[in-house]
Amino acid sequence: MIYPIVIYGSPMLRKVSEKIAKEYNNLDVLIKDMFETMEVSDGVGLAAPQIGKSIRLFVIDANPMAEDDPSLEGFKKAFINPKIIEQTGDKWGFSEGCLSLPEIREEVERPAKIRIQYYDEDFNFYDETYDGIKARIIQHEYDHLDGVLFVDHLSPLKKKLLKGKLNNIAKGKVAAAYSTKIIK
Ligand code: CO
């Protein structure tokens, strides 16, 4: 099933999501649907709040970016109840986008390296470190679980310049190639 993407202006995207248990109803189907929704929307990451579920789960498939960065080949994973326990290294900037913020791309500064603990779709536990684009995508998706969007990391001036675009998205004036919705 393909879900519409919940976009900016929806209070849902500002909530802190809840942890889930292994017994969460139809978790395997949900994860499959999230991968499918991400793929048809041309995203490399999708967090559960973006499909209207306030739970601590996101999926990543960075294979479409592997042409530019071969280290991303095969980086396809579900992260359940993740916890970033360390962010280290110098911050660096990279142009980010988000399915919930159609048509907006901005350079976002994030720490270079993270250590994260999480469970996969079979509830196997992992404790791993990531750097490069992988660390960036994970941090972006992780933010969604805490109600944070990439535009929150921009300078006050950049935010001001984006205000018009953001207001349009919140009014539903979006030209996205995938289906979107605002949940009030
Ligand atoms: Co996003």
Short mmCIF file of C-alpha atoms and ligand atoms in Angstrom, two decimals:
data_model
loop_
_atom_site.label_atom_id
_atom_site.label_comp_id
_atom_site.label_asym_id
_atom_site.label_seq_id
_atom_site.Cartn_x
_atom_site.Cartn_y
_atom_site.Cartn_z
CA MET A 1 0.00 0.00 0.00
CA ILE A 2 1.24 3.45 -0.90
CA TYR A 3 0.60 6.10 1.73
CA PRO A 4 0.19 9.81 0.99
CA ILE A 5 3.01 11.85 2.49
CA VAL A 6 2.10 14.06 5.44
CA ILE A 7 3.49 17.51 4.70
CA TYR A 8 4.64 20.62 6.52
CA GLY A 9 1.83 22.35 8.38
CA SER A 10 0.62 19.10 9.92
CA PRO A 11 0.92 19.07 13.74
CA MET A 12 1.67 15.33 13.37
CA LEU A 13 5.16 16.19 12.10
CA ARG A 14 5.89 18.14 15.30
CA LYS A 15 5.07 15.38 17.78
CA VAL A 16 7.57 13.26 19.65
CA SER A 17 6.87 9.71 18.50
CA GLU A 18 6.37 6.72 20.75
CA LYS A 19 8.49 3.58 20.98
CA ILE A 20 6.90 0.40 19.70
CA ALA A 21 6.88 -3.18 20.95
CA LYS A 22 7.88 -6.25 18.96
CA GLU A 23 4.20 -7.22 18.88
CA TYR A 24 3.15 -4.03 17.09
CA ASN A 25 0.27 -4.97 14.82
CA ASN A 26 1.32 -5.88 11.26
CA LEU A 27 4.74 -4.33 11.63
CA ASP A 28 6.14 -6.31 8.69
CA VAL A 29 3.40 -5.01 6.39
CA LEU A 30 3.89 -1.45 7.61
CA ILE A 31 7.64 -1.57 6.94
CA LYS A 32 7.09 -3.04 3.47
CA ASP A 33 4.54 -0.29 2.74
CA MET A 34 6.96 2.39 3.96
CA PHE A 35 9.70 1.14 1.62
CA GLU A 36 7.19 1.09 -1.22
CA THR A 37 5.88 4.58 -0.43
CA MET A 38 9.44 5.93 -0.24
CA GLU A 39 10.35 4.35 -3.55
CA VAL A 40 7.41 5.74 -5.53
CA SER A 41 8.01 9.16 -3.96
CA ASP A 42 11.70 9.09 -4.95
CA GLY A 43 12.88 9.46 -1.36
CA VAL A 44 15.94 7.89 0.26
CA GLY A 45 14.46 8.02 3.75
CA LEU A 46 10.98 7.97 5.26
CA ALA A 47 9.95 8.26 8.90
CA ALA A 48 6.66 6.88 10.25
CA PRO A 49 5.26 10.34 11.20
CA GLN A 50 5.47 11.21 7.49
CA ILE A 51 2.77 8.63 6.80
CA GLY A 52 0.73 9.68 9.81
CA LYS A 53 2.04 7.25 12.41
CA SER A 54 3.57 8.68 15.52
CA ILE A 55 5.92 5.78 16.21
CA ARG A 56 9.71 5.50 16.41
CA LEU A 57 10.43 3.86 13.08
CA PHE A 58 12.12 4.99 9.88
CA VAL A 59 13.34 3.33 6.72
CA ILE A 60 16.26 4.22 4.49
CA ASP A 61 17.19 3.10 0.98
CA ALA A 62 20.18 5.07 -0.27
CA ASN A 63 20.76 2.91 -3.35
CA PRO A 64 19.53 5.70 -5.69
CA MET A 65 22.47 7.82 -4.43
CA ALA A 66 25.05 5.05 -4.92
CA GLU A 67 25.93 6.27 -8.39
CA ASP A 68 27.46 9.42 -6.86
CA ASP A 69 28.68 7.71 -3.68
CA PRO A 70 29.50 3.98 -4.09
CA SER A 71 29.68 3.52 -0.30
CA LEU A 72 25.86 3.79 -0.28
CA GLU A 73 25.44 0.67 -2.41
CA GLY A 74 23.15 -1.74 -0.57
CA PHE A 75 22.35 0.68 2.26
CA LYS A 76 18.72 -0.29 2.80
CA LYS A 77 17.46 -0.70 6.34
CA ALA A 78 14.62 -0.25 8.80
CA PHE A 79 15.43 1.41 12.13
CA ILE A 80 13.09 0.70 15.03
CA ASN A 81 13.25 2.48 18.40
CA PRO A 82 16.58 4.06 17.41
CA LYS A 83 18.66 5.99 19.87
CA ILE A 84 21.55 8.19 18.77
CA ILE A 85 23.93 7.96 21.68
CA GLU A 86 26.81 9.97 20.28
CA GLN A 87 27.32 12.64 17.63
CA THR A 88 30.96 13.46 16.95
CA GLY A 89 33.23 15.05 14.35
CA ASP A 90 33.13 18.43 12.69
CA LYS A 91 29.82 19.62 11.33
CA TRP A 92 29.61 19.73 7.56
CA GLY A 93 27.01 21.06 5.16
CA PHE A 94 25.06 19.17 2.52
CA SER A 95 21.99 20.09 0.50
CA GLU A 96 19.01 18.24 1.98
CA GLY A 97 15.44 17.76 0.89
CA CYS A 98 12.46 16.11 2.56
CA LEU A 99 9.32 14.48 1.16
CA SER A 100 7.32 16.51 3.71
CA LEU A 101 8.80 19.76 2.36
CA PRO A 102 8.28 19.48 -1.41
CA GLU A 103 10.40 21.77 -3.59
CA ILE A 104 12.66 22.92 -0.78
CA ARG A 105 16.36 22.11 -0.68
CA GLU A 106 18.80 23.76 1.67
CA GLU A 107 22.27 23.15 2.95
CA VAL A 108 22.11 21.70 6.46
CA GLU A 109 25.05 21.38 8.86
CA ARG A 110 25.23 18.15 10.83
CA PRO A 111 27.89 16.36 12.89
CA ALA A 112 30.00 13.97 10.79
CA LYS A 113 29.72 10.80 12.82
CA ILE A 114 27.09 9.09 14.95
CA ARG A 115 26.77 6.07 17.17
CA ILE A 116 23.27 4.63 17.11
CA GLN A 117 21.45 1.76 18.78
CA TYR A 118 18.34 0.36 17.12
CA TYR A 119 16.34 -2.75 16.24
CA ASP A 120 15.76 -4.05 12.74
CA GLU A 121 12.44 -5.40 11.39
CA ASP A 122 13.04 -8.73 13.15
CA PHE A 123 13.86 -6.93 16.40
CA ASN A 124 17.54 -7.79 16.28
CA PHE A 125 19.52 -5.23 18.26
CA TYR A 126 22.38 -3.22 16.73
CA ASP A 127 24.94 -0.78 18.11
CA GLU A 128 26.73 0.83 15.16
CA THR A 129 28.64 3.89 14.07
CA TYR A 130 28.06 5.69 10.80
CA ASP A 131 29.68 8.58 8.99
CA GLY A 132 29.38 10.32 5.62
CA ILE A 133 26.01 10.46 3.87
CA LYS A 134 24.72 7.49 5.86
CA ALA A 135 25.14 9.40 9.13
CA ARG A 136 23.42 12.39 7.53
CA ILE A 137 20.38 10.49 6.29
CA ILE A 138 20.02 8.73 9.65
CA GLN A 139 20.17 12.06 11.53
CA HIS A 140 17.58 13.59 9.20
CA GLU A 141 15.16 10.68 9.68
CA TYR A 142 15.84 10.44 13.40
CA ASP A 143 14.91 14.12 13.75
CA HIS A 144 11.43 13.31 12.38
CA LEU A 145 10.81 11.03 15.38
CA ASP A 146 11.37 13.99 17.66
CA GLY A 147 9.22 16.38 15.65
CA VAL A 148 12.19 18.15 14.08
CA LEU A 149 12.42 19.11 10.39
CA PHE A 150 15.59 19.99 8.49
CA VAL A 151 14.50 23.62 8.12
CA ASP A 152 14.72 23.92 11.92
CA HIS A 153 18.51 23.67 11.57
CA LEU A 154 18.77 26.71 9.28
CA SER A 155 19.86 30.19 10.28
CA PRO A 156 17.13 32.69 11.21
CA LEU A 157 17.79 34.55 7.95
CA LYS A 158 17.44 31.45 5.79
CA LYS A 159 14.26 30.52 7.67
CA LYS A 160 12.87 33.98 7.01
CA LEU A 161 13.62 33.65 3.30
CA LEU A 162 11.77 30.33 3.20
CA LYS A 163 8.70 31.56 5.04
CA GLY A 164 6.61 32.16 1.92
CA LYS A 165 7.37 28.72 0.50
CA LEU A 166 6.65 27.06 3.83
CA ASN A 167 3.34 28.90 4.21
CA ASN A 168 2.33 27.72 0.75
CA ILE A 169 3.06 24.11 1.64
CA ALA A 170 1.06 24.48 4.86
CA LYS A 171 -1.86 25.76 2.76
CA GLY A 172 -1.60 22.70 0.55
CA LYS A 173 -0.21 24.67 -2.39
CA VAL A 174 2.31 22.06 -3.43
CA ALA A 175 3.43 20.62 -6.72
CA ALA A 176 4.73 17.24 -5.62
CA ALA A 177 4.92 14.27 -7.99
CA TYR A 178 3.58 12.04 -5.21
CA SER A 179 0.37 12.28 -3.22
CA THR A 180 0.46 14.49 -0.13
CA LYS A 181 -1.84 15.40 2.71
CA ILE A 182 -2.09 17.71 5.67
CA ILE A 183 -3.29 16.15 8.90
CA LYS A 184 -4.79 18.77 11.17
CO CO B 1 12.46 14.31 5.95
#
